[in-house]
Amino acid sequence: MSYVIRCFECGAKVENELLDSCPRCGGLLSVEMDLSRIRGKRPGDVLSGRMGVWRYAPFLPVDATKAISIQEGGTPLYDCRALAKEVGVERLHVKYEGANPTGSFKDRGMTLGVSKAVELGCKVVGCASTGNTSASLAAYAAKAGLGCVVLLPSGKVALGKLAQAMFFGAKVISIDGNFDEALNVVRQLAREGHLYLLNSINPFRPEGQKTVAFEIVEQLDYKLPDAIVLPVGNAANIWAVYKGLSEWKEVGWIDRVPRLIGVQASGSNPVTQAFREGKRDFVPVDHPETLATAIRIGNPASGKKALKAIYDTGGLATDVTDEEIVQAQKLLGKREGVGVEPASAAAVAGVIRLRNEGSILKGDKVVCVCTGNLLKDPDTVIKHAAKVLQAKASAEEVKRLILS
Ligand code: F0G
């Protein structure tokens, strides 16, 4: 486990592990792993233990023996045959990140980030969040015995996520503003030394999140799909997947990186707009809006990294309407018995749209990373589901309802 932190933009080496941006140019940071000791070895000689984030310890920049872990990762990869048939693709797998300890993929990054916070001697951790990051951070901070502060956009956080952050004992602060504004505030607090920032601009977070790609490769027996499709919000997860796959290519375990496809909500689509114009940077969307509140983000902190991941893999970015998201969420539930939150359903909606447009082909094998659990956002589910029927405690009356 040897690594350096480097600026993604100017390439400078950064020694201070407490930073979340380059002290020279203000750019995004990234961890560069030294994989020379792994190159040429076989996976079976390097990886050990049950499936989960820490199985991949030789690829992680944190001491695994001191991990703050709640057994994150090791999530199912569902082979969705009925859905594939309906969508019109050869194979459609869903990587079900809702099975993580707090119900989203954020736990993969938080086990790394909070372990690093402890290693660095930090006492208080914090984040801005559309919900899931705060739920996850609150749980891992509790496990580590650290103070936790979370900033949430007022009135725009799904109920399950809010309940989790409150339950795990974080100081929950509702910000009169959107996620982008909350992130600016918490970044300032981090700069002033009040807390260790655990948003995904923290370079250690994507290091944990990249393990989802490792699991997909192992679960598919090293037979790579044509595309991996992810929802894009603050835009770090698609970068994390790109980084993980690039590392396995570097050590010779895979020979290519599949196309990475990012899906945004049409009211919060700066990365998609940049992709459509062939640009490597994006223009923020001022008033992002979508029912998929997890990805209701107009100024994605890792947007440039996401665009690199997309261009380097011959992938693409697209956007879907709220209506498409709800339809895809229902379809996944109805055909496969798999419940995901709206942002996650955006990945499936993206596949449907791209199949119709001809950017995904009939013979393609695709994997959708479904990032969060259905129960995160019960309000949206209930709003769009069939109504509950009411009856007296009488078999006759219930029979009448069944038959009607
Ligand atoms: N899916 C879900 C369920 C999310 O919660 C998020 C991000 C994403 C997708 C997008 O991932 O930001 O790496 O592009 N949620 C963050 C949060 C912003 O605060 O919980 P991304």
PDB file of N, CA and C in Angstrom, residues 244-314:
ATOM      1  N   GLY A 244     -11.026   2.499 -10.678  1.00  0.00           N
ATOM      2  CA  GLY A 244     -10.850   1.095 -10.298  1.00  0.00           C
ATOM      3  C   GLY A 244     -10.555   0.217 -11.508  1.00  0.00           C
ATOM      4  N   LEU A 245     -11.332   0.398 -12.541  1.00  0.00           N
ATOM      5  CA  LEU A 245     -11.144  -0.431 -13.747  1.00  0.00           C
ATOM      6  C   LEU A 245      -9.796  -0.136 -14.404  1.00  0.00           C
ATOM      7  N   SER A 246      -9.395   1.125 -14.390  1.00  0.00           N
ATOM      8  CA  SER A 246      -8.089   1.484 -14.978  1.00  0.00           C
ATOM      9  C   SER A 246      -6.960   0.813 -14.194  1.00  0.00           C
ATOM     10  N   GLU A 247      -7.140   0.713 -12.884  1.00  0.00           N
ATOM     11  CA  GLU A 247      -6.097   0.065 -12.073  1.00  0.00           C
ATOM     12  C   GLU A 247      -6.006  -1.432 -12.374  1.00  0.00           C
ATOM     13  N   TRP A 248      -7.150  -2.062 -12.570  1.00  0.00           N
ATOM     14  CA  TRP A 248      -7.112  -3.501 -12.884  1.00  0.00           C
ATOM     15  C   TRP A 248      -6.559  -3.743 -14.292  1.00  0.00           C
ATOM     16  N   LYS A 249      -6.762  -2.765 -15.159  1.00  0.00           N
ATOM     17  CA  LYS A 249      -6.151  -2.857 -16.494  1.00  0.00           C
ATOM     18  C   LYS A 249      -4.626  -2.707 -16.346  1.00  0.00           C
ATOM     19  N   GLU A 250      -4.247  -1.767 -15.505  1.00  0.00           N
ATOM     20  CA  GLU A 250      -2.816  -1.523 -15.289  1.00  0.00           C
ATOM     21  C   GLU A 250      -2.097  -2.774 -14.756  1.00  0.00           C
ATOM     22  N   VAL A 251      -2.749  -3.514 -13.868  1.00  0.00           N
ATOM     23  CA  VAL A 251      -2.091  -4.722 -13.337  1.00  0.00           C
ATOM     24  C   VAL A 251      -2.314  -5.938 -14.239  1.00  0.00           C
ATOM     25  N   GLY A 252      -3.056  -5.743 -15.312  1.00  0.00           N
ATOM     26  CA  GLY A 252      -3.205  -6.816 -16.303  1.00  0.00           C
ATOM     27  C   GLY A 252      -4.331  -7.801 -16.019  1.00  0.00           C
ATOM     28  N   TRP A 253      -5.254  -7.442 -15.114  1.00  0.00           N
ATOM     29  CA  TRP A 253      -6.349  -8.371 -14.798  1.00  0.00           C
ATOM     30  C   TRP A 253      -7.518  -8.251 -15.772  1.00  0.00           C
ATOM     31  N   ILE A 254      -7.654  -7.103 -16.406  1.00  0.00           N
ATOM     32  CA  ILE A 254      -8.635  -6.944 -17.487  1.00  0.00           C
ATOM     33  C   ILE A 254      -7.911  -6.263 -18.659  1.00  0.00           C
ATOM     34  N   ASP A 255      -8.440  -6.435 -19.868  1.00  0.00           N
ATOM     35  CA  ASP A 255      -7.691  -5.890 -21.005  1.00  0.00           C
ATOM     36  C   ASP A 255      -8.318  -4.626 -21.591  1.00  0.00           C
ATOM     37  N   ARG A 256      -9.470  -4.210 -21.044  1.00  0.00           N
ATOM     38  CA  ARG A 256     -10.087  -2.964 -21.507  1.00  0.00           C
ATOM     39  C   ARG A 256     -11.003  -2.441 -20.407  1.00  0.00           C
ATOM     40  N   VAL A 257     -11.384  -1.185 -20.532  1.00  0.00           N
ATOM     41  CA  VAL A 257     -12.368  -0.610 -19.606  1.00  0.00           C
ATOM     42  C   VAL A 257     -13.666  -0.428 -20.388  1.00  0.00           C
ATOM     43  N   PRO A 258     -14.768  -1.036 -19.933  1.00  0.00           N
ATOM     44  CA  PRO A 258     -16.043  -0.882 -20.657  1.00  0.00           C
ATOM     45  C   PRO A 258     -16.454   0.587 -20.752  1.00  0.00           C
ATOM     46  N   ARG A 259     -17.343   0.877 -21.696  1.00  0.00           N
ATOM     47  CA  ARG A 259     -17.884   2.237 -21.813  1.00  0.00           C
ATOM     48  C   ARG A 259     -18.590   2.606 -20.516  1.00  0.00           C
ATOM     49  N   LEU A 260     -18.283   3.786 -20.023  1.00  0.00           N
ATOM     50  CA  LEU A 260     -18.991   4.258 -18.835  1.00  0.00           C
ATOM     51  C   LEU A 260     -20.031   5.278 -19.262  1.00  0.00           C
ATOM     52  N   ILE A 261     -21.259   5.046 -18.821  1.00  0.00           N
ATOM     53  CA  ILE A 261     -22.373   5.904 -19.217  1.00  0.00           C
ATOM     54  C   ILE A 261     -22.940   6.588 -17.969  1.00  0.00           C
ATOM     55  N   GLY A 262     -22.963   7.912 -17.996  1.00  0.00           N
ATOM     56  CA  GLY A 262     -23.501   8.679 -16.878  1.00  0.00           C
ATOM     57  C   GLY A 262     -24.904   9.170 -17.202  1.00  0.00           C
ATOM     58  N   VAL A 263     -25.805   9.032 -16.227  1.00  0.00           N
ATOM     59  CA  VAL A 263     -27.188   9.465 -16.452  1.00  0.00           C
ATOM     60  C   VAL A 263     -27.558  10.521 -15.405  1.00  0.00           C
ATOM     61  N   GLN A 264     -28.034  11.653 -15.884  1.00  0.00           N
ATOM     62  CA  GLN A 264     -28.496  12.713 -14.992  1.00  0.00           C
ATOM     63  C   GLN A 264     -29.993  12.935 -15.169  1.00  0.00           C
ATOM     64  N   ALA A 265     -30.573  13.637 -14.215  1.00  0.00           N
ATOM     65  CA  ALA A 265     -31.968  14.058 -14.367  1.00  0.00           C
ATOM     66  C   ALA A 265     -31.972  15.293 -15.266  1.00  0.00           C
ATOM     67  N   SER A 266     -32.982  15.405 -16.118  1.00  0.00           N
ATOM     68  CA  SER A 266     -32.940  16.480 -17.127  1.00  0.00           C
ATOM     69  C   SER A 266     -32.960  17.884 -16.510  1.00  0.00           C
ATOM     70  N   GLY A 267     -33.452  18.011 -15.274  1.00  0.00           N
ATOM     71  CA  GLY A 267     -33.432  19.326 -14.627  1.00  0.00           C
ATOM     72  C   GLY A 267     -32.135  19.616 -13.885  1.00  0.00           C
ATOM     73  N   SER A 268     -31.216  18.664 -13.902  1.00  0.00           N
ATOM     74  CA  SER A 268     -29.939  18.803 -13.154  1.00  0.00           C
ATOM     75  C   SER A 268     -28.836  18.149 -13.991  1.00  0.00           C
ATOM     76  N   ASN A 269     -28.592  18.697 -15.179  1.00  0.00           N
ATOM     77  CA  ASN A 269     -27.806  17.943 -16.160  1.00  0.00           C
ATOM     78  C   ASN A 269     -26.543  18.630 -16.711  1.00  0.00           C
ATOM     79  N   PRO A 270     -25.764  19.291 -15.860  1.00  0.00           N
ATOM     80  CA  PRO A 270     -24.602  20.023 -16.396  1.00  0.00           C
ATOM     81  C   PRO A 270     -23.581  19.133 -17.111  1.00  0.00           C
ATOM     82  N   VAL A 271     -23.367  17.924 -16.612  1.00  0.00           N
ATOM     83  CA  VAL A 271     -22.371  17.028 -17.232  1.00  0.00           C
ATOM     84  C   VAL A 271     -22.874  16.583 -18.612  1.00  0.00           C
ATOM     85  N   THR A 272     -24.159  16.307 -18.694  1.00  0.00           N
ATOM     86  CA  THR A 272     -24.746  15.879 -19.971  1.00  0.00           C
ATOM     87  C   THR A 272     -24.664  17.005 -21.003  1.00  0.00           C
ATOM     88  N   GLN A 273     -24.968  18.215 -20.547  1.00  0.00           N
ATOM     89  CA  GLN A 273     -24.873  19.359 -21.471  1.00  0.00           C
ATOM     90  C   GLN A 273     -23.448  19.512 -21.992  1.00  0.00           C
ATOM     91  N   ALA A 274     -22.468  19.391 -21.114  1.00  0.00           N
ATOM     92  CA  ALA A 274     -21.059  19.519 -21.525  1.00  0.00           C
ATOM     93  C   ALA A 274     -20.709  18.411 -22.522  1.00  0.00           C
ATOM     94  N   PHE A 275     -21.168  17.184 -22.226  1.00  0.00           N
ATOM     95  CA  PHE A 275     -20.869  16.061 -23.134  1.00  0.00           C
ATOM     96  C   PHE A 275     -21.458  16.311 -24.522  1.00  0.00           C
ATOM     97  N   ARG A 276     -22.683  16.824 -24.547  1.00  0.00           N
ATOM     98  CA  ARG A 276     -23.340  17.060 -25.847  1.00  0.00           C
ATOM     99  C   ARG A 276     -22.583  18.105 -26.669  1.00  0.00           C
ATOM    100  N   GLU A 277     -21.898  18.999 -25.962  1.00  0.00           N
ATOM    101  CA  GLU A 277     -21.118  20.030 -26.665  1.00  0.00           C
ATOM    102  C   GLU A 277     -19.667  19.617 -26.847  1.00  0.00           C
ATOM    103  N   GLY A 278     -19.329  18.384 -26.445  1.00  0.00           N
ATOM    104  CA  GLY A 278     -17.954  17.881 -26.616  1.00  0.00           C
ATOM    105  C   GLY A 278     -16.944  18.564 -25.708  1.00  0.00           C
ATOM    106  N   LYS A 279     -17.411  19.104 -24.568  1.00  0.00           N
ATOM    107  CA  LYS A 279     -16.507  19.854 -23.693  1.00  0.00           C
ATOM    108  C   LYS A 279     -15.983  19.000 -22.532  1.00  0.00           C
ATOM    109  N   ARG A 280     -14.834  19.377 -22.013  1.00  0.00           N
ATOM    110  CA  ARG A 280     -14.226  18.651 -20.895  1.00  0.00           C
ATOM    111  C   ARG A 280     -14.521  19.322 -19.565  1.00  0.00           C
ATOM    112  N   ASP A 281     -15.187  20.483 -19.619  1.00  0.00           N
ATOM    113  CA  ASP A 281     -15.631  21.145 -18.394  1.00  0.00           C
ATOM    114  C   ASP A 281     -17.103  21.523 -18.601  1.00  0.00           C
ATOM    115  N   PHE A 282     -17.777  21.860 -17.527  1.00  0.00           N
ATOM    116  CA  PHE A 282     -19.224  22.089 -17.621  1.00  0.00           C
ATOM    117  C   PHE A 282     -19.591  23.468 -17.111  1.00  0.00           C
ATOM    118  N   VAL A 283     -20.779  23.903 -17.479  1.00  0.00           N
ATOM    119  CA  VAL A 283     -21.333  25.150 -16.945  1.00  0.00           C
ATOM    120  C   VAL A 283     -22.388  24.748 -15.915  1.00  0.00           C
ATOM    121  N   PRO A 284     -22.280  25.255 -14.674  1.00  0.00           N
ATOM    122  CA  PRO A 284     -23.254  24.853 -13.650  1.00  0.00           C
ATOM    123  C   PRO A 284     -24.696  25.204 -14.037  1.00  0.00           C
ATOM    124  N   VAL A 285     -25.624  24.381 -13.575  1.00  0.00           N
ATOM    125  CA  VAL A 285     -27.057  24.671 -13.716  1.00  0.00           C
ATOM    126  C   VAL A 285     -27.475  25.413 -12.443  1.00  0.00           C
ATOM    127  N   ASP A 286     -28.059  26.591 -12.599  1.00  0.00           N
ATOM    128  CA  ASP A 286     -28.308  27.453 -11.434  1.00  0.00           C
ATOM    129  C   ASP A 286     -29.375  26.948 -10.471  1.00  0.00           C
ATOM    130  N   HIS A 287     -30.463  26.445 -11.009  1.00  0.00           N
ATOM    131  CA  HIS A 287     -31.548  26.009 -10.126  1.00  0.00           C
ATOM    132  C   HIS A 287     -31.906  24.562 -10.440  1.00  0.00           C
ATOM    133  N   PRO A 288     -31.047  23.624 -10.001  1.00  0.00           N
ATOM    134  CA  PRO A 288     -31.291  22.213 -10.330  1.00  0.00           C
ATOM    135  C   PRO A 288     -32.605  21.728  -9.724  1.00  0.00           C
ATOM    136  N   GLU A 289     -33.327  20.903 -10.472  1.00  0.00           N
ATOM    137  CA  GLU A 289     -34.600  20.379  -9.977  1.00  0.00           C
ATOM    138  C   GLU A 289     -34.800  18.966 -10.490  1.00  0.00           C
ATOM    139  N   THR A 290     -35.252  18.083  -9.649  1.00  0.00           N
ATOM    140  CA  THR A 290     -35.683  16.736 -10.031  1.00  0.00           C
ATOM    141  C   THR A 290     -36.288  16.048  -8.826  1.00  0.00           C
ATOM    142  N   LEU A 291     -37.185  15.116  -9.096  1.00  0.00           N
ATOM    143  CA  LEU A 291     -37.759  14.317  -8.007  1.00  0.00           C
ATOM    144  C   LEU A 291     -36.716  13.358  -7.437  1.00  0.00           C
ATOM    145  N   ALA A 292     -35.674  13.060  -8.222  1.00  0.00           N
ATOM    146  CA  ALA A 292     -34.569  12.211  -7.736  1.00  0.00           C
ATOM    147  C   ALA A 292     -33.629  13.113  -6.933  1.00  0.00           C
ATOM    148  N   THR A 293     -34.039  13.425  -5.699  1.00  0.00           N
ATOM    149  CA  THR A 293     -33.339  14.462  -4.929  1.00  0.00           C
ATOM    150  C   THR A 293     -31.868  14.128  -4.692  1.00  0.00           C
ATOM    151  N   ALA A 294     -31.517  12.840  -4.724  1.00  0.00           N
ATOM    152  CA  ALA A 294     -30.112  12.448  -4.504  1.00  0.00           C
ATOM    153  C   ALA A 294     -29.191  13.089  -5.527  1.00  0.00           C
ATOM    154  N   ILE A 295     -29.698  13.300  -6.740  1.00  0.00           N
ATOM    155  CA  ILE A 295     -28.851  13.849  -7.809  1.00  0.00           C
ATOM    156  C   ILE A 295     -29.332  15.245  -8.237  1.00  0.00           C
ATOM    157  N   ARG A 296     -29.963  15.927  -7.310  1.00  0.00           N
ATOM    158  CA  ARG A 296     -30.430  17.298  -7.558  1.00  0.00           C
ATOM    159  C   ARG A 296     -29.250  18.246  -7.313  1.00  0.00           C
ATOM    160  N   ILE A 297     -28.324  18.268  -8.255  1.00  0.00           N
ATOM    161  CA  ILE A 297     -27.053  18.981  -8.096  1.00  0.00           C
ATOM    162  C   ILE A 297     -26.740  19.733  -9.390  1.00  0.00           C
ATOM    163  N   GLY A 298     -26.473  21.049  -9.267  1.00  0.00           N
ATOM    164  CA  GLY A 298     -26.228  21.853 -10.462  1.00  0.00           C
ATOM    165  C   GLY A 298     -24.754  22.110 -10.733  1.00  0.00           C
ATOM    166  N   ASN A 299     -23.930  21.969  -9.680  1.00  0.00           N
ATOM    167  CA  ASN A 299     -22.505  22.307  -9.825  1.00  0.00           C
ATOM    168  C   ASN A 299     -21.653  21.145  -9.305  1.00  0.00           C
ATOM    169  N   PRO A 300     -21.653  20.021 -10.027  1.00  0.00           N
ATOM    170  CA  PRO A 300     -21.004  18.811  -9.506  1.00  0.00           C
ATOM    171  C   PRO A 300     -19.504  19.000  -9.290  1.00  0.00           C
ATOM    172  N   ALA A 301     -19.095  18.777  -8.035  1.00  0.00           N
ATOM    173  CA  ALA A 301     -17.697  19.049  -7.663  1.00  0.00           C
ATOM    174  C   ALA A 301     -16.717  18.231  -8.504  1.00  0.00           C
ATOM    175  N   SER A 302     -17.100  17.001  -8.850  1.00  0.00           N
ATOM    176  CA  SER A 302     -16.180  16.146  -9.617  1.00  0.00           C
ATOM    177  C   SER A 302     -16.592  16.037 -11.088  1.00  0.00           C
ATOM    178  N   GLY A 303     -17.295  17.054 -11.564  1.00  0.00           N
ATOM    179  CA  GLY A 303     -17.787  17.023 -12.947  1.00  0.00           C
ATOM    180  C   GLY A 303     -16.699  16.792 -13.988  1.00  0.00           C
ATOM    181  N   LYS A 304     -15.538  17.429 -13.798  1.00  0.00           N
ATOM    182  CA  LYS A 304     -14.444  17.273 -14.768  1.00  0.00           C
ATOM    183  C   LYS A 304     -13.917  15.837 -14.783  1.00  0.00           C
ATOM    184  N   LYS A 305     -13.860  15.243 -13.600  1.00  0.00           N
ATOM    185  CA  LYS A 305     -13.392  13.854 -13.520  1.00  0.00           C
ATOM    186  C   LYS A 305     -14.380  12.922 -14.233  1.00  0.00           C
ATOM    187  N   ALA A 306     -15.680  13.211 -14.034  1.00  0.00           N
ATOM    188  CA  ALA A 306     -16.707  12.382 -14.676  1.00  0.00           C
ATOM    189  C   ALA A 306     -16.574  12.461 -16.191  1.00  0.00           C
ATOM    190  N   LEU A 307     -16.348  13.662 -16.698  1.00  0.00           N
ATOM    191  CA  LEU A 307     -16.223  13.826 -18.155  1.00  0.00           C
ATOM    192  C   LEU A 307     -14.992  13.079 -18.675  1.00  0.00           C
ATOM    193  N   LYS A 308     -13.918  13.095 -17.927  1.00  0.00           N
ATOM    194  CA  LYS A 308     -12.728  12.325 -18.344  1.00  0.00           C
ATOM    195  C   LYS A 308     -13.058  10.825 -18.406  1.00  0.00           C
ATOM    196  N   ALA A 309     -13.742  10.344 -17.364  1.00  0.00           N
ATOM    197  CA  ALA A 309     -14.108   8.914 -17.325  1.00  0.00           C
ATOM    198  C   ALA A 309     -14.944   8.548 -18.550  1.00  0.00           C
ATOM    199  N   ILE A 310     -15.850   9.426 -18.904  1.00  0.00           N
ATOM    200  CA  ILE A 310     -16.752   9.173 -20.035  1.00  0.00           C
ATOM    201  C   ILE A 310     -15.985   9.212 -21.353  1.00  0.00           C
ATOM    202  N   TYR A 311     -15.199  10.238 -21.583  1.00  0.00           N
ATOM    203  CA  TYR A 311     -14.476  10.362 -22.861  1.00  0.00           C
ATOM    204  C   TYR A 311     -13.426   9.256 -23.015  1.00  0.00           C
ATOM    205  N   ASP A 312     -12.700   8.965 -21.931  1.00  0.00           N
ATOM    206  CA  ASP A 312     -11.603   7.988 -22.048  1.00  0.00           C
ATOM    207  C   ASP A 312     -12.095   6.576 -22.344  1.00  0.00           C
ATOM    208  N   THR A 313     -13.355   6.307 -21.994  1.00  0.00           N
ATOM    209  CA  THR A 313     -13.866   4.945 -22.210  1.00  0.00           C
ATOM    210  C   THR A 313     -14.777   4.869 -23.437  1.00  0.00           C
ATOM    211  N   GLY A 314     -14.873   5.961 -24.185  1.00  0.00           N
ATOM    212  CA  GLY A 314     -15.794   5.964 -25.330  1.00  0.00           C
ATOM    213  C   GLY A 314     -17.239   5.879 -24.874  1.00  0.00           C
TER     214      GLY A 314
END
